């Protein structure tokens, strides 16, 4: 392998089912009902994903979401045991590490920074909440291809940019929103599945149903 691309929530982290970065923010501001309300609107196709994220942003602004909230949330996020050692091993073997997450960059970076693994990561693609110098939310940025629903398109981009062939890339994910990764032709590995069928071998080439330590993935990385 020349590159390993990770999802974040539930793949690199220990989390209860469905509890991603966004959920944690809604929980923090005690507004989970509004979260479900928007999610249902999206599910019923009343709003598209762009409108969904704009509405989330508007609500966060109304609720005065601050940078320190995200830092507090990040403090509570625990990585899967062995994450540091795994990423260090990959890095030392010249394998590039990418993170593709439908979560929030400020939270993810804060966790990776605390765990001293940010220097191992070539790039992180996710949503950005932008704060002013007083830590007040004022803007919102979509990831480079607008949404992270189609992770295969991001993998294609990485393939092109770094001249990797599809066989040189391993994608590691855990959930339904990672399922499209296989469309890129990359090898796919599902760990700690949440809302996805690991028996579907078209989508998931390999799986570790109960991955207790991230080091277990190394045997799929050819090192
Ligand atoms: Mg996930």
PDB file of C-alpha atoms and ligand atoms in Angstrom:
ATOM      1  CA  UNK A   1       0.000   0.000   0.000  1.00  0.00           C
ATOM      2  CA  UNK A   2       1.097   3.561  -0.662  1.00  0.00           C
ATOM      3  CA  UNK A   3      -1.808   5.258   1.063  1.00  0.00           C
ATOM      4  CA  UNK A   4      -4.297   4.519   3.803  1.00  0.00           C
ATOM      5  CA  UNK A   5      -7.398   6.677   3.931  1.00  0.00           C
ATOM      6  CA  UNK A   6      -9.362   6.711   7.146  1.00  0.00           C
ATOM      7  CA  UNK A   7     -12.825   7.810   8.088  1.00  0.00           C
ATOM      8  CA  UNK A   8     -12.784   9.485  11.525  1.00  0.00           C
ATOM      9  CA  UNK A   9     -15.964   9.040  13.605  1.00  0.00           C
ATOM     10  CA  UNK A  10     -16.311   5.441  14.735  1.00  0.00           C
ATOM     11  CA  UNK A  11     -13.242   4.363  12.745  1.00  0.00           C
ATOM     12  CA  UNK A  12     -10.408   6.102  14.560  1.00  0.00           C
ATOM     13  CA  UNK A  13     -12.584   6.864  17.563  1.00  0.00           C
ATOM     14  CA  UNK A  14     -14.395   4.892  20.172  1.00  0.00           C
ATOM     15  CA  UNK A  15     -17.938   6.129  20.050  1.00  0.00           C
ATOM     16  CA  UNK A  16     -21.427   4.952  20.680  1.00  0.00           C
ATOM     17  CA  UNK A  17     -23.397   4.166  17.535  1.00  0.00           C
ATOM     18  CA  UNK A  18     -24.413   7.206  15.515  1.00  0.00           C
ATOM     19  CA  UNK A  19     -22.581   9.649  17.776  1.00  0.00           C
ATOM     20  CA  UNK A  20     -20.466  11.653  15.334  1.00  0.00           C
ATOM     21  CA  UNK A  21     -18.921  15.142  15.630  1.00  0.00           C
ATOM     22  CA  UNK A  22     -22.183  16.841  14.665  1.00  0.00           C
ATOM     23  CA  UNK A  23     -24.261  14.842  17.108  1.00  0.00           C
ATOM     24  CA  UNK A  24     -21.830  15.777  19.848  1.00  0.00           C
ATOM     25  CA  UNK A  25     -22.287  19.477  19.084  1.00  0.00           C
ATOM     26  CA  UNK A  26     -26.082  19.156  19.119  1.00  0.00           C
ATOM     27  CA  UNK A  27     -25.825  17.292  22.382  1.00  0.00           C
ATOM     28  CA  UNK A  28     -23.521  19.947  23.843  1.00  0.00           C
ATOM     29  CA  UNK A  29     -25.928  22.772  23.021  1.00  0.00           C
ATOM     30  CA  UNK A  30     -28.876  20.647  24.134  1.00  0.00           C
ATOM     31  CA  UNK A  31     -30.645  20.841  20.783  1.00  0.00           C
ATOM     32  CA  UNK A  32     -30.912  17.207  19.670  1.00  0.00           C
ATOM     33  CA  UNK A  33     -34.559  17.664  18.738  1.00  0.00           C
ATOM     34  CA  UNK A  34     -33.689  20.242  16.124  1.00  0.00           C
ATOM     35  CA  UNK A  35     -30.999  17.902  14.825  1.00  0.00           C
ATOM     36  CA  UNK A  36     -33.610  15.152  14.280  1.00  0.00           C
ATOM     37  CA  UNK A  37     -35.997  17.666  12.747  1.00  0.00           C
ATOM     38  CA  UNK A  38     -33.409  18.694  10.134  1.00  0.00           C
ATOM     39  CA  UNK A  39     -32.278  15.132   9.561  1.00  0.00           C
ATOM     40  CA  UNK A  40     -35.845  14.046   8.809  1.00  0.00           C
ATOM     41  CA  UNK A  41     -36.301  16.944   6.405  1.00  0.00           C
ATOM     42  CA  UNK A  42     -33.192  15.771   4.589  1.00  0.00           C
ATOM     43  CA  UNK A  43     -34.275  12.150   4.645  1.00  0.00           C
ATOM     44  CA  UNK A  44     -37.670  13.080   3.204  1.00  0.00           C
ATOM     45  CA  UNK A  45     -35.901  15.064   0.477  1.00  0.00           C
ATOM     46  CA  UNK A  46     -37.480  18.359   1.572  1.00  0.00           C
ATOM     47  CA  UNK A  47     -33.988  19.851   1.704  1.00  0.00           C
ATOM     48  CA  UNK A  48     -30.773  18.857  -0.034  1.00  0.00           C
ATOM     49  CA  UNK A  49     -27.443  18.473   1.715  1.00  0.00           C
ATOM     50  CA  UNK A  50     -26.330  22.033   0.952  1.00  0.00           C
ATOM     51  CA  UNK A  51     -29.511  23.446   2.484  1.00  0.00           C
ATOM     52  CA  UNK A  52     -29.129  21.060   5.405  1.00  0.00           C
ATOM     53  CA  UNK A  53     -25.667  22.307   6.262  1.00  0.00           C
ATOM     54  CA  UNK A  54     -26.693  25.919   5.859  1.00  0.00           C
ATOM     55  CA  UNK A  55     -29.555  25.378   8.284  1.00  0.00           C
ATOM     56  CA  UNK A  56     -27.216  23.688  10.744  1.00  0.00           C
ATOM     57  CA  UNK A  57     -24.865  26.642  10.512  1.00  0.00           C
ATOM     58  CA  UNK A  58     -27.687  29.163  11.030  1.00  0.00           C
ATOM     59  CA  UNK A  59     -28.889  27.288  14.092  1.00  0.00           C
ATOM     60  CA  UNK A  60     -25.371  27.045  15.551  1.00  0.00           C
ATOM     61  CA  UNK A  61     -24.999  30.804  15.094  1.00  0.00           C
ATOM     62  CA  UNK A  62     -28.321  31.416  16.811  1.00  0.00           C
ATOM     63  CA  UNK A  63     -27.231  29.147  19.631  1.00  0.00           C
ATOM     64  CA  UNK A  64     -23.929  30.997  19.867  1.00  0.00           C
ATOM     65  CA  UNK A  65     -21.709  27.957  19.289  1.00  0.00           C
ATOM     66  CA  UNK A  66     -18.171  28.873  20.256  1.00  0.00           C
ATOM     67  CA  UNK A  67     -14.730  27.549  19.501  1.00  0.00           C
ATOM     68  CA  UNK A  68     -14.272  26.477  23.099  1.00  0.00           C
ATOM     69  CA  UNK A  69     -17.350  24.221  22.817  1.00  0.00           C
ATOM     70  CA  UNK A  70     -15.601  22.255  20.093  1.00  0.00           C
ATOM     71  CA  UNK A  71     -12.451  22.076  22.191  1.00  0.00           C
ATOM     72  CA  UNK A  72     -14.455  20.746  25.130  1.00  0.00           C
ATOM     73  CA  UNK A  73     -16.120  18.170  22.883  1.00  0.00           C
ATOM     74  CA  UNK A  74     -12.732  17.105  21.492  1.00  0.00           C
ATOM     75  CA  UNK A  75     -11.422  16.528  25.027  1.00  0.00           C
ATOM     76  CA  UNK A  76     -13.995  13.801  25.518  1.00  0.00           C
ATOM     77  CA  UNK A  77     -13.260  11.962  22.272  1.00  0.00           C
ATOM     78  CA  UNK A  78     -11.114   8.897  22.741  1.00  0.00           C
ATOM     79  CA  UNK A  79      -9.204   7.281  19.922  1.00  0.00           C
ATOM     80  CA  UNK A  80      -9.238   3.562  19.362  1.00  0.00           C
ATOM     81  CA  UNK A  81      -6.324   1.947  21.251  1.00  0.00           C
ATOM     82  CA  UNK A  82      -3.263   1.575  19.045  1.00  0.00           C
ATOM     83  CA  UNK A  83      -4.079   4.571  16.856  1.00  0.00           C
ATOM     84  CA  UNK A  84      -0.784   6.359  17.555  1.00  0.00           C
ATOM     85  CA  UNK A  85       1.304   3.229  16.971  1.00  0.00           C
ATOM     86  CA  UNK A  86      -0.584   2.322  13.805  1.00  0.00           C
ATOM     87  CA  UNK A  87      -0.235   5.745  12.239  1.00  0.00           C
ATOM     88  CA  UNK A  88       3.397   5.937  13.306  1.00  0.00           C
ATOM     89  CA  UNK A  89       4.085   2.544  11.664  1.00  0.00           C
ATOM     90  CA  UNK A  90       2.395   3.595   8.439  1.00  0.00           C
ATOM     91  CA  UNK A  91       4.258   6.887   8.423  1.00  0.00           C
ATOM     92  CA  UNK A  92       7.628   5.230   9.068  1.00  0.00           C
ATOM     93  CA  UNK A  93       6.970   2.846   6.200  1.00  0.00           C
ATOM     94  CA  UNK A  94       6.396   5.740   3.838  1.00  0.00           C
ATOM     95  CA  UNK A  95       2.672   5.131   3.558  1.00  0.00           C
ATOM     96  CA  UNK A  96       0.695   8.336   3.229  1.00  0.00           C
ATOM     97  CA  UNK A  97      -2.196   8.837   5.618  1.00  0.00           C
ATOM     98  CA  UNK A  98      -5.376  10.705   4.745  1.00  0.00           C
ATOM     99  CA  UNK A  99      -8.551  11.365   6.695  1.00  0.00           C
ATOM    100  CA  UNK A 100     -11.903  11.843   4.942  1.00  0.00           C
ATOM    101  CA  UNK A 101     -14.570  12.745   7.437  1.00  0.00           C
ATOM    102  CA  UNK A 102     -18.063  14.124   7.216  1.00  0.00           C
ATOM    103  CA  UNK A 103     -17.347  15.604  10.671  1.00  0.00           C
ATOM    104  CA  UNK A 104     -15.955  18.927  11.839  1.00  0.00           C
ATOM    105  CA  UNK A 105     -12.330  19.820  11.172  1.00  0.00           C
ATOM    106  CA  UNK A 106     -11.791  21.805  14.378  1.00  0.00           C
ATOM    107  CA  UNK A 107     -12.824  18.866  16.535  1.00  0.00           C
ATOM    108  CA  UNK A 108     -10.814  16.305  14.590  1.00  0.00           C
ATOM    109  CA  UNK A 109      -7.670  18.436  14.486  1.00  0.00           C
ATOM    110  CA  UNK A 110      -7.923  19.112  18.159  1.00  0.00           C
ATOM    111  CA  UNK A 111      -8.054  15.364  18.944  1.00  0.00           C
ATOM    112  CA  UNK A 112      -5.225  14.484  16.534  1.00  0.00           C
ATOM    113  CA  UNK A 113      -3.114  17.291  17.885  1.00  0.00           C
ATOM    114  CA  UNK A 114      -3.616  16.208  21.498  1.00  0.00           C
ATOM    115  CA  UNK A 115      -2.663  12.637  20.585  1.00  0.00           C
ATOM    116  CA  UNK A 116       0.393  13.935  18.672  1.00  0.00           C
ATOM    117  CA  UNK A 117      -0.599  12.220  15.442  1.00  0.00           C
ATOM    118  CA  UNK A 118      -1.419  15.269  13.352  1.00  0.00           C
ATOM    119  CA  UNK A 119       2.156  15.321  11.885  1.00  0.00           C
ATOM    120  CA  UNK A 120       1.611  11.823  10.454  1.00  0.00           C
ATOM    121  CA  UNK A 121      -1.411  12.943   8.450  1.00  0.00           C
ATOM    122  CA  UNK A 122      -0.871  14.193   4.889  1.00  0.00           C
ATOM    123  CA  UNK A 123      -4.297  15.745   4.622  1.00  0.00           C
ATOM    124  CA  UNK A 124      -7.643  15.939   6.340  1.00  0.00           C
ATOM    125  CA  UNK A 125     -10.820  16.671   4.432  1.00  0.00           C
ATOM    126  CA  UNK A 126     -13.941  17.605   6.403  1.00  0.00           C
ATOM    127  CA  UNK A 127     -16.336  20.459   7.114  1.00  0.00           C
ATOM    128  CA  UNK A 128     -15.044  23.696   8.589  1.00  0.00           C
ATOM    129  CA  UNK A 129     -16.704  25.881  11.165  1.00  0.00           C
ATOM    130  CA  UNK A 130     -14.918  29.207  11.164  1.00  0.00           C
ATOM    131  CA  UNK A 131     -14.596  31.350  14.282  1.00  0.00           C
ATOM    132  CA  UNK A 132     -13.513  34.955  14.760  1.00  0.00           C
ATOM    133  CA  UNK A 133     -10.702  35.969  17.096  1.00  0.00           C
ATOM    134  CA  UNK A 134     -13.087  35.977  20.035  1.00  0.00           C
ATOM    135  CA  UNK A 135     -14.051  32.373  19.347  1.00  0.00           C
ATOM    136  CA  UNK A 136     -17.489  33.246  17.964  1.00  0.00           C
ATOM    137  CA  UNK A 137     -18.828  31.314  15.009  1.00  0.00           C
ATOM    138  CA  UNK A 138     -19.103  33.430  11.865  1.00  0.00           C
ATOM    139  CA  UNK A 139     -18.638  31.270   8.819  1.00  0.00           C
ATOM    140  CA  UNK A 140     -18.867  27.820   7.409  1.00  0.00           C
ATOM    141  CA  UNK A 141     -16.878  26.086   4.669  1.00  0.00           C
ATOM    142  CA  UNK A 142     -17.763  23.068   2.610  1.00  0.00           C
ATOM    143  CA  UNK A 143     -15.051  20.508   1.832  1.00  0.00           C
ATOM    144  CA  UNK A 144     -13.304  20.859  -1.547  1.00  0.00           C
ATOM    145  CA  UNK A 145     -15.799  18.701  -3.479  1.00  0.00           C
ATOM    146  CA  UNK A 146     -18.698  20.289  -1.638  1.00  0.00           C
ATOM    147  CA  UNK A 147     -19.926  17.303   0.328  1.00  0.00           C
ATOM    148  CA  UNK A 148     -18.423  14.173   1.759  1.00  0.00           C
ATOM    149  CA  UNK A 149     -21.215  11.861   0.786  1.00  0.00           C
ATOM    150  CA  UNK A 150     -19.205  10.574  -2.179  1.00  0.00           C
ATOM    151  CA  UNK A 151     -15.942   9.508  -0.588  1.00  0.00           C
ATOM    152  CA  UNK A 152     -15.013   7.738  -3.830  1.00  0.00           C
ATOM    153  CA  UNK A 153     -14.641  11.122  -5.522  1.00  0.00           C
ATOM    154  CA  UNK A 154     -12.159  12.238  -2.872  1.00  0.00           C
ATOM    155  CA  UNK A 155     -10.244   8.996  -3.255  1.00  0.00           C
ATOM    156  CA  UNK A 156     -10.140   9.575  -7.022  1.00  0.00           C
ATOM    157  CA  UNK A 157      -8.750  13.024  -6.340  1.00  0.00           C
ATOM    158  CA  UNK A 158      -6.017  11.615  -4.077  1.00  0.00           C
ATOM    159  CA  UNK A 159      -5.200   8.964  -6.721  1.00  0.00           C
ATOM    160  CA  UNK A 160      -4.737  11.653  -9.336  1.00  0.00           C
ATOM    161  CA  UNK A 161      -2.881  14.115  -7.165  1.00  0.00           C
ATOM    162  CA  UNK A 162      -0.366  11.624  -5.756  1.00  0.00           C
ATOM    163  CA  UNK A 163      -0.215   9.262  -8.763  1.00  0.00           C
ATOM    164  CA  UNK A 164      -1.399   6.212  -6.843  1.00  0.00           C
ATOM    165  CA  UNK A 165      -3.067   3.308  -8.582  1.00  0.00           C
ATOM    166  CA  UNK A 166      -6.283   1.975  -7.070  1.00  0.00           C
ATOM    167  CA  UNK A 167      -4.497  -1.129  -5.768  1.00  0.00           C
ATOM    168  CA  UNK A 168      -2.124   1.017  -3.762  1.00  0.00           C
ATOM    169  CA  UNK A 169      -4.863   2.531  -1.631  1.00  0.00           C
ATOM    170  CA  UNK A 170      -6.637   1.077   1.373  1.00  0.00           C
ATOM    171  CA  UNK A 171      -9.758   2.795   2.668  1.00  0.00           C
ATOM    172  CA  UNK A 172     -10.727   2.101   6.283  1.00  0.00           C
ATOM    173  CA  UNK A 173     -14.233   3.032   7.407  1.00  0.00           C
ATOM    174  CA  UNK A 174     -17.071   1.914   9.644  1.00  0.00           C
ATOM    175  CA  UNK A 175     -20.439   3.117   8.407  1.00  0.00           C
ATOM    176  CA  UNK A 176     -23.065   3.653   5.748  1.00  0.00           C
ATOM    177  CA  UNK A 177     -21.515   6.956   4.693  1.00  0.00           C
ATOM    178  CA  UNK A 178     -18.294   5.121   3.761  1.00  0.00           C
ATOM    179  CA  UNK A 179     -19.945   2.643   1.451  1.00  0.00           C
ATOM    180  CA  UNK A 180     -19.241   4.534  -1.771  1.00  0.00           C
ATOM    181  CA  UNK A 181     -15.470   4.332  -1.199  1.00  0.00           C
ATOM    182  CA  UNK A 182     -15.288   1.043  -3.122  1.00  0.00           C
ATOM    183  CA  UNK A 183     -16.428   2.847  -6.306  1.00  0.00           C
ATOM    184  CA  UNK A 184     -12.933   4.347  -6.491  1.00  0.00           C
ATOM    185  CA  UNK A 185     -11.476   0.879  -6.898  1.00  0.00           C
ATOM    186  CA  UNK A 186      -9.487   1.190  -3.660  1.00  0.00           C
ATOM    187  CA  UNK A 187      -9.342  -1.765  -1.298  1.00  0.00           C
ATOM    188  CA  UNK A 188     -11.856  -1.319   1.485  1.00  0.00           C
ATOM    189  CA  UNK A 189     -11.763  -2.452   5.085  1.00  0.00           C
ATOM    190  CA  UNK A 190     -14.635  -2.053   7.522  1.00  0.00           C
ATOM    191  CA  UNK A 191     -13.930  -1.998  11.240  1.00  0.00           C
ATOM    192  CA  UNK A 192     -16.483  -1.839  14.043  1.00  0.00           C
ATOM    193  CA  UNK A 193     -19.422  -1.628  11.602  1.00  0.00           C
ATOM    194  CA  UNK A 194     -22.267   0.779  12.318  1.00  0.00           C
ATOM    195  CA  UNK A 195     -25.281   0.714   9.999  1.00  0.00           C
ATOM    196  CA  UNK A 196     -23.487  -1.081   7.157  1.00  0.00           C
ATOM    197  CA  UNK A 197     -23.436  -4.692   5.981  1.00  0.00           C
ATOM    198  CA  UNK A 198     -19.944  -6.194   6.145  1.00  0.00           C
ATOM    199  CA  UNK A 199     -21.149  -9.288   4.304  1.00  0.00           C
ATOM    200  CA  UNK A 200     -21.526  -7.228   1.155  1.00  0.00           C
ATOM    201  CA  UNK A 201     -18.157  -8.059  -0.359  1.00  0.00           C
ATOM    202  CA  UNK A 202     -18.608  -5.634  -3.250  1.00  0.00           C
ATOM    203  CA  UNK A 203     -18.606  -2.744  -0.813  1.00  0.00           C
ATOM    204  CA  UNK A 204     -16.340  -4.140   1.896  1.00  0.00           C
ATOM    205  CA  UNK A 205     -13.481  -6.321   0.703  1.00  0.00           C
ATOM    206  CA  UNK A 206     -12.395  -7.060   4.245  1.00  0.00           C
ATOM    207  CA  UNK A 207     -13.756  -6.449   7.703  1.00  0.00           C
ATOM    208  CA  UNK A 208     -12.893  -6.644  11.382  1.00  0.00           C
ATOM    209  CA  UNK A 209     -16.180  -6.871  13.196  1.00  0.00           C
ATOM    210  CA  UNK A 210     -14.859  -6.112  16.630  1.00  0.00           C
ATOM    211  CA  UNK A 211     -11.616  -4.208  16.272  1.00  0.00           C
ATOM    212  CA  UNK A 212     -10.225  -3.527  19.730  1.00  0.00           C
ATOM    213  CA  UNK A 213      -6.877  -2.156  18.612  1.00  0.00           C
ATOM    214  CA  UNK A 214      -6.176  -0.288  15.381  1.00  0.00           C
ATOM    215  CA  UNK A 215      -2.916  -2.255  14.975  1.00  0.00           C
ATOM    216  CA  UNK A 216      -5.160  -5.086  13.729  1.00  0.00           C
ATOM    217  CA  UNK A 217      -5.496  -3.259  10.401  1.00  0.00           C
ATOM    218  CA  UNK A 218      -1.752  -3.398   9.636  1.00  0.00           C
ATOM    219  CA  UNK A 219      -1.992  -6.845   8.086  1.00  0.00           C
ATOM    220  CA  UNK A 220      -4.137  -5.296   5.346  1.00  0.00           C
ATOM    221  CA  UNK A 221      -1.495  -2.645   4.647  1.00  0.00           C
ATOM    222  CA  UNK A 222       1.260  -4.970   3.348  1.00  0.00           C
ATOM    223  CA  UNK A 223       3.759  -4.072   6.074  1.00  0.00           C
TER     224      UNK A 223
HETATM  225 MG1  LIG B   1     -17.701   6.773  10.627  1.00  0.00          MG
END
